[in-house]
Short mmCIF file of C-alpha atoms and ligand atoms in Angstrom, two decimals:
data_model
loop_
_atom_site.label_atom_id
_atom_site.label_comp_id
_atom_site.label_asym_id
_atom_site.label_seq_id
_atom_site.Cartn_x
_atom_site.Cartn_y
_atom_site.Cartn_z
CA MET K 46 132.62 97.75 169.69
CA PHE K 47 132.96 98.68 173.33
CA ILE K 48 130.04 97.84 175.54
CA PRO K 49 129.95 99.31 179.04
CA VAL K 50 129.31 96.30 181.23
CA GLN K 51 128.10 98.22 184.25
CA GLY K 52 125.64 100.13 182.12
CA TYR K 53 123.83 97.01 181.07
CA LEU K 54 122.82 96.19 184.59
CA THR K 55 120.67 99.30 184.69
CA LEU K 56 119.47 99.18 181.10
CA ASP K 57 116.15 97.77 180.14
CA ILE K 58 117.36 94.36 179.12
CA GLY K 59 115.27 91.27 179.17
CA LEU K 60 114.83 87.89 177.64
CA GLN K 61 112.89 87.00 174.56
CA ILE K 62 112.18 83.29 174.53
CA PHE K 63 111.55 81.39 171.32
CA GLU K 64 110.23 77.88 170.99
CA TYR K 65 111.38 75.75 168.14
CA TYR K 66 111.77 72.18 166.98
CA GLU K 67 115.07 70.93 165.70
CA ASP K 68 113.41 68.94 163.03
CA GLU K 69 110.12 70.27 161.74
CA ASN K 70 109.17 67.01 160.08
CA SER K 71 109.59 64.64 162.94
CA ILE K 72 108.22 64.62 166.42
CA SER K 73 111.23 66.05 168.17
CA LYS K 74 111.45 67.64 171.54
CA LYS K 75 110.58 71.27 171.79
CA LYS K 76 113.61 73.47 172.27
CA PHE K 77 113.93 76.96 173.58
CA ARG K 78 116.15 79.78 172.49
CA PHE K 79 116.78 82.50 175.05
CA ALA K 80 117.72 85.78 173.44
CA VAL K 81 118.96 88.71 175.49
CA VAL K 82 117.32 91.87 174.20
CA ASP K 83 117.70 95.54 174.98
CA GLN K 84 114.27 97.13 175.07
CA SER K 85 115.70 100.62 175.30
CA LYS K 86 117.25 100.08 171.88
CA SER K 87 114.17 98.84 170.12
CA LYS K 88 110.86 97.20 170.96
CA SER K 89 111.01 94.72 168.14
CA TYR K 90 113.15 91.70 167.51
CA PRO K 91 115.78 91.31 166.11
CA SER K 92 116.88 94.96 166.19
CA ASN K 93 116.96 94.81 170.00
CA PHE K 94 119.02 91.61 170.03
CA ILE K 95 122.21 91.59 172.13
CA CYS K 96 123.21 87.95 172.32
CA ILE K 97 121.98 84.47 173.12
CA LEU K 98 121.81 83.43 176.74
CA PRO K 99 123.74 80.16 176.95
CA ALA K 100 122.36 77.35 179.06
CA LYS K 101 125.56 77.11 181.05
CA ILE K 102 127.91 79.86 182.02
CA CYS K 103 131.32 78.44 182.47
CA GLY K 104 134.43 80.40 183.25
CA LYS K 105 136.47 78.58 180.66
CA THR K 106 134.41 78.83 177.51
CA GLU K 107 133.72 82.28 176.19
CA SER K 108 130.32 82.95 174.72
CA ALA K 109 128.87 86.12 173.26
CA PHE K 110 127.08 86.49 176.58
CA THR K 111 130.19 86.32 178.74
CA LYS K 112 131.95 88.69 176.35
CA VAL K 113 129.26 91.26 176.99
CA PHE K 114 128.75 90.78 180.71
CA LYS K 115 132.22 89.60 181.72
CA ASP K 116 132.46 88.81 185.44
CA LYS K 117 128.86 89.86 185.92
CA SER K 118 127.66 87.11 183.56
CA LEU K 119 126.38 84.70 186.16
CA GLU K 120 124.66 87.38 188.19
CA GLN K 121 123.15 88.88 185.06
CA ALA K 122 121.96 85.53 183.72
CA LYS K 123 120.21 84.71 186.98
CA SER K 124 118.48 88.05 187.22
CA LEU K 125 117.34 87.84 183.60
CA LEU K 126 115.92 84.37 184.15
CA LYS K 127 114.17 85.37 187.36
CA LYS K 128 112.71 88.44 185.70
CA ALA K 129 111.47 86.37 182.77
CA TYR K 130 110.03 83.73 185.12
CA ASN K 131 107.91 86.31 186.92
CA LYS K 132 106.54 87.67 183.67
CA GLU K 133 105.94 84.33 182.01
CA ASP K 134 102.73 82.39 182.26
CA ASP K 135 103.45 79.52 179.88
CA SER K 136 104.11 76.53 182.12
CA GLU K 137 106.47 74.88 179.65
CA ILE K 138 108.63 77.97 179.40
CA LYS K 139 108.54 78.39 183.18
CA ALA K 140 109.82 74.84 183.56
CA GLU K 141 112.62 75.55 181.10
CA ILE K 142 113.56 78.72 183.01
CA GLU K 143 113.67 76.71 186.25
CA ARG K 144 115.87 74.09 184.59
CA ARG K 145 118.25 76.79 183.40
CA LEU K 146 118.37 78.45 186.80
CA LYS K 147 119.37 75.10 188.26
CA LEU K 148 122.14 74.74 185.69
CA LEU K 149 123.57 78.04 186.87
CA GLU K 150 123.78 76.98 190.49
CA PRO K 151 127.24 75.91 191.53
CA LYS K 152 127.45 72.16 191.76
CA ALA K 153 127.57 70.77 195.24
CA VAL K 154 130.82 68.93 195.72
CA ASP K 155 129.98 65.29 195.83
CA GLN K 156 131.37 63.20 198.57
CA ILE K 157 133.09 60.08 197.41
CA LYS K 158 134.00 56.85 199.09
CA CYS K 159 137.61 56.19 199.97
CA SER K 160 138.84 53.18 198.01
CA SER K 161 140.73 51.94 201.02
CA CYS K 162 138.76 52.52 204.20
CA GLY K 163 135.36 53.29 202.71
CA LYS K 164 134.98 56.58 204.56
CA LEU K 165 133.09 59.36 202.74
CA PHE K 166 135.16 62.42 202.07
CA GLN K 167 135.26 65.50 199.87
CA PRO K 168 137.99 65.06 197.31
CA LYS K 169 140.19 67.98 196.36
CA ARG K 170 140.02 66.62 192.87
CA ILE K 171 138.47 63.50 191.48
CA ARG K 172 140.79 61.10 189.79
CA LYS K 173 138.76 59.56 187.07
CA PHE K 174 140.52 56.29 186.58
CA LYS K 175 142.54 55.91 189.72
CA ASN K 176 141.48 54.93 193.17
CA ASN K 177 140.39 57.72 195.41
CA PHE K 178 141.88 57.71 198.86
CA CYS K 179 140.90 59.89 201.78
CA GLU K 180 143.54 62.12 203.28
CA GLU K 181 144.43 59.69 206.05
CA CYS K 182 144.87 56.76 203.70
CA MET K 183 146.89 58.94 201.35
CA LYS K 184 149.25 59.72 204.20
CA LYS K 185 149.49 56.08 205.14
CA ARG K 186 150.26 55.07 201.58
CA PHE K 187 152.38 57.83 200.28
CA GLY K 188 153.66 59.61 203.35
CA ASN K 189 153.45 63.33 203.81
CA GLN K 190 154.86 64.44 200.49
CA PRO K 191 153.20 67.46 198.97
ZN1 ZN U 401 140.52 56.16 203.62
#
């Protein structure tokens, strides 16, 4: 099935949010399922269902959502969440929407401490198990090799 990506941005799509418990019999934490629905298709669920909005939108893992919205996924997810937030009056759901919006924000690159001189710097990549050296200390230790 071919879905015009651009078209969806102008269609009447929204979120339908469901609350559920993973285990009905025990006191487990309330969970939320965010379904993307197309209200122009149908007013009732599940015939208006498009896909589930994942909590995280990552470029590497493909979800039904990113298959539909492709490179517009992040933009689309944010606008859906913001739209839902403005319509919602349940404080618990609002908090969950806020949490999800935060998850979509690009992570600030953390500064790390150089293992040699102790200076804070922004690593190009973090070596998990090795020492992290700032650029100057790298040069001192390993010379100017690329
Ligand atoms: Zn250093």
